[in-house]
JSON list of C-alpha atoms in Angstrom, two decimals:
[
{"chain": "A", "resi": 271, "resn": "MET", "atom": "CA", "xyz": [-37.85, 127.52, 80.41]},
{"chain": "A", "resi": 272, "resn": "GLU", "atom": "CA", "xyz": [-39.37, 130.50, 78.69]},
{"chain": "A", "resi": 273, "resn": "GLN", "atom": "CA", "xyz": [-37.38, 131.70, 75.74]},
{"chain": "A", "resi": 274, "resn": "ASP", "atom": "CA", "xyz": [-38.13, 134.76, 73.69]},
{"chain": "A", "resi": 275, "resn": "ILE", "atom": "CA", "xyz": [-36.50, 135.34, 70.34]},
{"chain": "A", "resi": 276, "resn": "ASN", "atom": "CA", "xyz": [-35.72, 138.66, 68.72]},
{"chain": "A", "resi": 277, "resn": "ILE", "atom": "CA", "xyz": [-37.39, 139.30, 65.41]},
{"chain": "A", "resi": 278, "resn": "LYS", "atom": "CA", "xyz": [-37.63, 142.43, 63.31]},
{"chain": "A", "resi": 279, "resn": "ILE", "atom": "CA", "xyz": [-40.91, 143.22, 61.61]},
{"chain": "A", "resi": 280, "resn": "THR", "atom": "CA", "xyz": [-41.33, 146.10, 59.18]},
{"chain": "A", "resi": 281, "resn": "ASP", "atom": "CA", "xyz": [-44.97, 147.15, 59.03]},
{"chain": "A", "resi": 282, "resn": "ARG", "atom": "CA", "xyz": [-46.91, 148.36, 56.00]},
{"chain": "A", "resi": 283, "resn": "GLU", "atom": "CA", "xyz": [-45.99, 151.97, 56.77]},
{"chain": "A", "resi": 284, "resn": "GLY", "atom": "CA", "xyz": [-42.29, 151.09, 56.60]},
{"chain": "A", "resi": 285, "resn": "ASN", "atom": "CA", "xyz": [-41.67, 151.30, 60.36]},
{"chain": "A", "resi": 286, "resn": "THR", "atom": "CA", "xyz": [-39.41, 148.62, 61.80]},
{"chain": "A", "resi": 287, "resn": "HIS", "atom": "CA", "xyz": [-40.30, 147.02, 65.12]},
{"chain": "A", "resi": 288, "resn": "ASN", "atom": "CA", "xyz": [-37.90, 144.97, 67.23]},
{"chain": "A", "resi": 289, "resn": "ILE", "atom": "CA", "xyz": [-40.10, 142.34, 68.81]},
{"chain": "A", "resi": 290, "resn": "GLN", "atom": "CA", "xyz": [-39.42, 139.78, 71.49]},
{"chain": "A", "resi": 291, "resn": "ALA", "atom": "CA", "xyz": [-41.62, 136.88, 70.48]},
{"chain": "A", "resi": 292, "resn": "PRO", "atom": "CA", "xyz": [-42.34, 134.02, 72.88]},
{"chain": "A", "resi": 293, "resn": "THR", "atom": "CA", "xyz": [-41.36, 130.54, 71.69]},
{"chain": "A", "resi": 294, "resn": "ASP", "atom": "CA", "xyz": [-43.40, 128.74, 74.36]},
{"chain": "A", "resi": 295, "resn": "MET", "atom": "CA", "xyz": [-46.89, 129.77, 73.25]},
{"chain": "A", "resi": 296, "resn": "ALA", "atom": "CA", "xyz": [-47.15, 127.89, 69.92]},
{"chain": "A", "resi": 297, "resn": "MET", "atom": "CA", "xyz": [-47.68, 131.20, 68.13]},
{"chain": "A", "resi": 298, "resn": "ASN", "atom": "CA", "xyz": [-47.06, 131.85, 64.48]},
{"chain": "A", "resi": 299, "resn": "LEU", "atom": "CA", "xyz": [-45.74, 135.01, 62.89]},
{"chain": "A", "resi": 300, "resn": "MET", "atom": "CA", "xyz": [-49.21, 136.25, 61.90]},
{"chain": "A", "resi": 301, "resn": "GLU", "atom": "CA", "xyz": [-50.38, 135.94, 65.53]},
{"chain": "A", "resi": 302, "resn": "VAL", "atom": "CA", "xyz": [-47.31, 137.83, 66.73]},
{"chain": "A", "resi": 303, "resn": "VAL", "atom": "CA", "xyz": [-48.07, 140.65, 64.28]},
{"chain": "A", "resi": 304, "resn": "ARG", "atom": "CA", "xyz": [-51.65, 140.72, 65.56]},
{"chain": "A", "resi": 305, "resn": "SER", "atom": "CA", "xyz": [-50.75, 140.62, 69.25]},
{"chain": "A", "resi": 306, "resn": "PHE", "atom": "CA", "xyz": [-48.31, 143.51, 68.84]},
{"chain": "A", "resi": 307, "resn": "GLU", "atom": "CA", "xyz": [-50.89, 145.34, 66.67]},
{"chain": "A", "resi": 308, "resn": "LEU", "atom": "CA", "xyz": [-48.45, 145.88, 63.79]},
{"chain": "A", "resi": 309, "resn": "ALA", "atom": "CA", "xyz": [-51.21, 145.71, 61.18]},
{"chain": "A", "resi": 310, "resn": "GLU", "atom": "CA", "xyz": [-54.68, 147.23, 61.03]},
{"chain": "A", "resi": 311, "resn": "GLU", "atom": "CA", "xyz": [-57.31, 145.06, 62.70]},
{"chain": "A", "resi": 312, "resn": "GLY", "atom": "CA", "xyz": [-59.05, 142.96, 60.06]},
{"chain": "A", "resi": 313, "resn": "THR", "atom": "CA", "xyz": [-56.23, 143.23, 57.52]},
{"chain": "A", "resi": 314, "resn": "ILE", "atom": "CA", "xyz": [-54.13, 140.30, 58.69]},
{"chain": "A", "resi": 315, "resn": "GLY", "atom": "CA", "xyz": [-54.98, 136.71, 59.51]},
{"chain": "A", "resi": 316, "resn": "VAL", "atom": "CA", "xyz": [-58.40, 137.05, 57.92]},
{"chain": "A", "resi": 317, "resn": "CYS", "atom": "CA", "xyz": [-58.81, 133.28, 57.48]},
{"chain": "A", "resi": 318, "resn": "GLY", "atom": "CA", "xyz": [-57.60, 132.55, 61.00]},
{"chain": "A", "resi": 319, "resn": "GLY", "atom": "CA", "xyz": [-54.27, 131.07, 60.00]},
{"chain": "A", "resi": 320, "resn": "MET", "atom": "CA", "xyz": [-55.45, 128.32, 57.67]},
{"chain": "A", "resi": 321, "resn": "ALA", "atom": "CA", "xyz": [-53.31, 129.38, 54.66]},
{"chain": "A", "resi": 322, "resn": "MET", "atom": "CA", "xyz": [-56.56, 130.24, 52.88]},
{"chain": "A", "resi": 323, "resn": "CYS", "atom": "CA", "xyz": [-55.95, 133.93, 52.34]},
{"chain": "A", "resi": 324, "resn": "ALA", "atom": "CA", "xyz": [-52.78, 135.88, 51.79]},
{"chain": "A", "resi": 325, "resn": "SER", "atom": "CA", "xyz": [-53.48, 138.67, 54.27]},
{"chain": "A", "resi": 326, "resn": "CYS", "atom": "CA", "xyz": [-50.44, 137.69, 56.36]},
{"chain": "A", "resi": 327, "resn": "GLN", "atom": "CA", "xyz": [-48.02, 137.49, 53.44]},
{"chain": "A", "resi": 328, "resn": "CYS", "atom": "CA", "xyz": [-44.58, 138.77, 54.35]},
{"chain": "A", "resi": 329, "resn": "TYR", "atom": "CA", "xyz": [-41.19, 139.06, 52.75]},
{"chain": "A", "resi": 330, "resn": "VAL", "atom": "CA", "xyz": [-38.36, 137.29, 54.52]},
{"chain": "A", "resi": 331, "resn": "LEU", "atom": "CA", "xyz": [-35.38, 139.68, 54.61]},
{"chain": "A", "resi": 332, "resn": "SER", "atom": "CA", "xyz": [-32.91, 137.65, 56.67]},
{"chain": "A", "resi": 333, "resn": "ASP", "atom": "CA", "xyz": [-31.35, 134.38, 55.61]},
{"chain": "A", "resi": 334, "resn": "THR", "atom": "CA", "xyz": [-32.98, 132.62, 58.54]},
{"chain": "A", "resi": 335, "resn": "GLN", "atom": "CA", "xyz": [-33.62, 128.94, 57.90]},
{"chain": "A", "resi": 336, "resn": "LEU", "atom": "CA", "xyz": [-37.41, 128.56, 57.69]},
{"chain": "A", "resi": 337, "resn": "PRO", "atom": "CA", "xyz": [-39.51, 125.41, 57.61]},
{"chain": "A", "resi": 338, "resn": "GLU", "atom": "CA", "xyz": [-40.20, 124.03, 54.12]},
{"chain": "A", "resi": 339, "resn": "MET", "atom": "CA", "xyz": [-43.19, 125.58, 52.39]},
{"chain": "A", "resi": 340, "resn": "GLN", "atom": "CA", "xyz": [-46.15, 123.19, 52.30]},
{"chain": "A", "resi": 341, "resn": "ASP", "atom": "CA", "xyz": [-48.40, 122.72, 49.26]},
{"chain": "A", "resi": 342, "resn": "ASP", "atom": "CA", "xyz": [-51.32, 124.79, 50.59]},
{"chain": "A", "resi": 343, "resn": "GLU", "atom": "CA", "xyz": [-49.05, 127.75, 51.34]},
{"chain": "A", "resi": 344, "resn": "GLU", "atom": "CA", "xyz": [-47.43, 127.48, 47.91]},
{"chain": "A", "resi": 345, "resn": "ALA", "atom": "CA", "xyz": [-50.85, 127.28, 46.23]},
{"chain": "A", "resi": 346, "resn": "MET", "atom": "CA", "xyz": [-52.11, 130.33, 48.12]},
{"chain": "A", "resi": 347, "resn": "LEU", "atom": "CA", "xyz": [-49.03, 132.38, 47.24]},
{"chain": "A", "resi": 348, "resn": "SER", "atom": "CA", "xyz": [-49.38, 131.42, 43.58]},
{"chain": "A", "resi": 349, "resn": "GLU", "atom": "CA", "xyz": [-52.71, 133.32, 43.56]},
{"chain": "A", "resi": 350, "resn": "ALA", "atom": "CA", "xyz": [-51.74, 136.22, 45.80]},
{"chain": "A", "resi": 351, "resn": "PHE", "atom": "CA", "xyz": [-50.79, 139.78, 44.84]},
{"chain": "A", "resi": 352, "resn": "TYR", "atom": "CA", "xyz": [-47.36, 141.37, 45.42]},
{"chain": "A", "resi": 353, "resn": "VAL", "atom": "CA", "xyz": [-45.66, 137.97, 45.63]},
{"chain": "A", "resi": 354, "resn": "LYS", "atom": "CA", "xyz": [-41.86, 137.96, 45.54]},
{"chain": "A", "resi": 355, "resn": "ASP", "atom": "CA", "xyz": [-39.28, 135.18, 45.66]},
{"chain": "A", "resi": 356, "resn": "ASN", "atom": "CA", "xyz": [-39.00, 135.65, 49.42]},
{"chain": "A", "resi": 357, "resn": "SER", "atom": "CA", "xyz": [-42.75, 135.67, 50.15]},
{"chain": "A", "resi": 358, "resn": "ARG", "atom": "CA", "xyz": [-44.13, 133.47, 52.91]},
{"chain": "A", "resi": 359, "resn": "LEU", "atom": "CA", "xyz": [-47.43, 133.34, 54.76]},
{"chain": "A", "resi": 360, "resn": "GLY", "atom": "CA", "xyz": [-46.91, 134.48, 58.34]},
{"chain": "A", "resi": 361, "resn": "CYS", "atom": "CA", "xyz": [-49.45, 131.97, 59.64]},
{"chain": "A", "resi": 362, "resn": "GLN", "atom": "CA", "xyz": [-47.25, 129.13, 58.40]},
{"chain": "A", "resi": 363, "resn": "ILE", "atom": "CA", "xyz": [-44.13, 130.33, 60.21]},
{"chain": "A", "resi": 364, "resn": "HIS", "atom": "CA", "xyz": [-44.18, 129.02, 63.76]},
{"chain": "A", "resi": 365, "resn": "ILE", "atom": "CA", "xyz": [-42.16, 130.90, 66.35]},
{"chain": "A", "resi": 366, "resn": "THR", "atom": "CA", "xyz": [-39.34, 128.60, 67.43]},
{"chain": "A", "resi": 367, "resn": "PRO", "atom": "CA", "xyz": [-35.91, 129.28, 68.97]},
{"chain": "A", "resi": 368, "resn": "GLU", "atom": "CA", "xyz": [-34.35, 128.61, 65.54]},
{"chain": "A", "resi": 369, "resn": "LEU", "atom": "CA", "xyz": [-35.94, 131.80, 64.19]},
{"chain": "A", "resi": 370, "resn": "GLU", "atom": "CA", "xyz": [-33.79, 134.07, 66.39]},
{"chain": "A", "resi": 371, "resn": "GLY", "atom": "CA", "xyz": [-32.89, 137.14, 64.32]},
{"chain": "A", "resi": 372, "resn": "LEU", "atom": "CA", "xyz": [-35.64, 136.67, 61.73]},
{"chain": "A", "resi": 373, "resn": "GLU", "atom": "CA", "xyz": [-36.38, 139.83, 59.73]},
{"chain": "A", "resi": 374, "resn": "VAL", "atom": "CA", "xyz": [-39.58, 140.21, 57.75]},
{"chain": "A", "resi": 375, "resn": "GLU", "atom": "CA", "xyz": [-41.53, 142.95, 56.04]},
{"chain": "A", "resi": 376, "resn": "LEU", "atom": "CA", "xyz": [-45.32, 142.78, 55.77]},
{"chain": "A", "resi": 377, "resn": "ALA", "atom": "CA", "xyz": [-46.54, 142.67, 52.18]},
{"chain": "A", "resi": 378, "resn": "PRO", "atom": "CA", "xyz": [-48.92, 145.45, 51.08]},
{"chain": "A", "resi": 379, "resn": "GLU", "atom": "CA", "xyz": [-52.58, 144.90, 51.84]},
{"chain": "A", "resi": 380, "resn": "SER", "atom": "CA", "xyz": [-54.31, 143.44, 48.80]}
]
């Protein structure tokens, strides 16, 4: 059964987009941002989702329960610019039904 979840993504210009993201395509948040063209081409997901760049960094605005941060994501964020307490890498957040209502804001391009 196909299930889309509602997520809110604020782009780098400050515009908020209400997105219906598919949970049945094994996508991550960075790929959703790319497929809906919410960031300039070439400014997000530069490393292809390997947690090796911070181009997909976002700030989690809702209190949605997210998967634990893994070591490589934590290491990458420790070197990134504009990091806040609620920073996560979009490529490490997989779109699952549990993320219904997630709200994020894309971090500035660094």
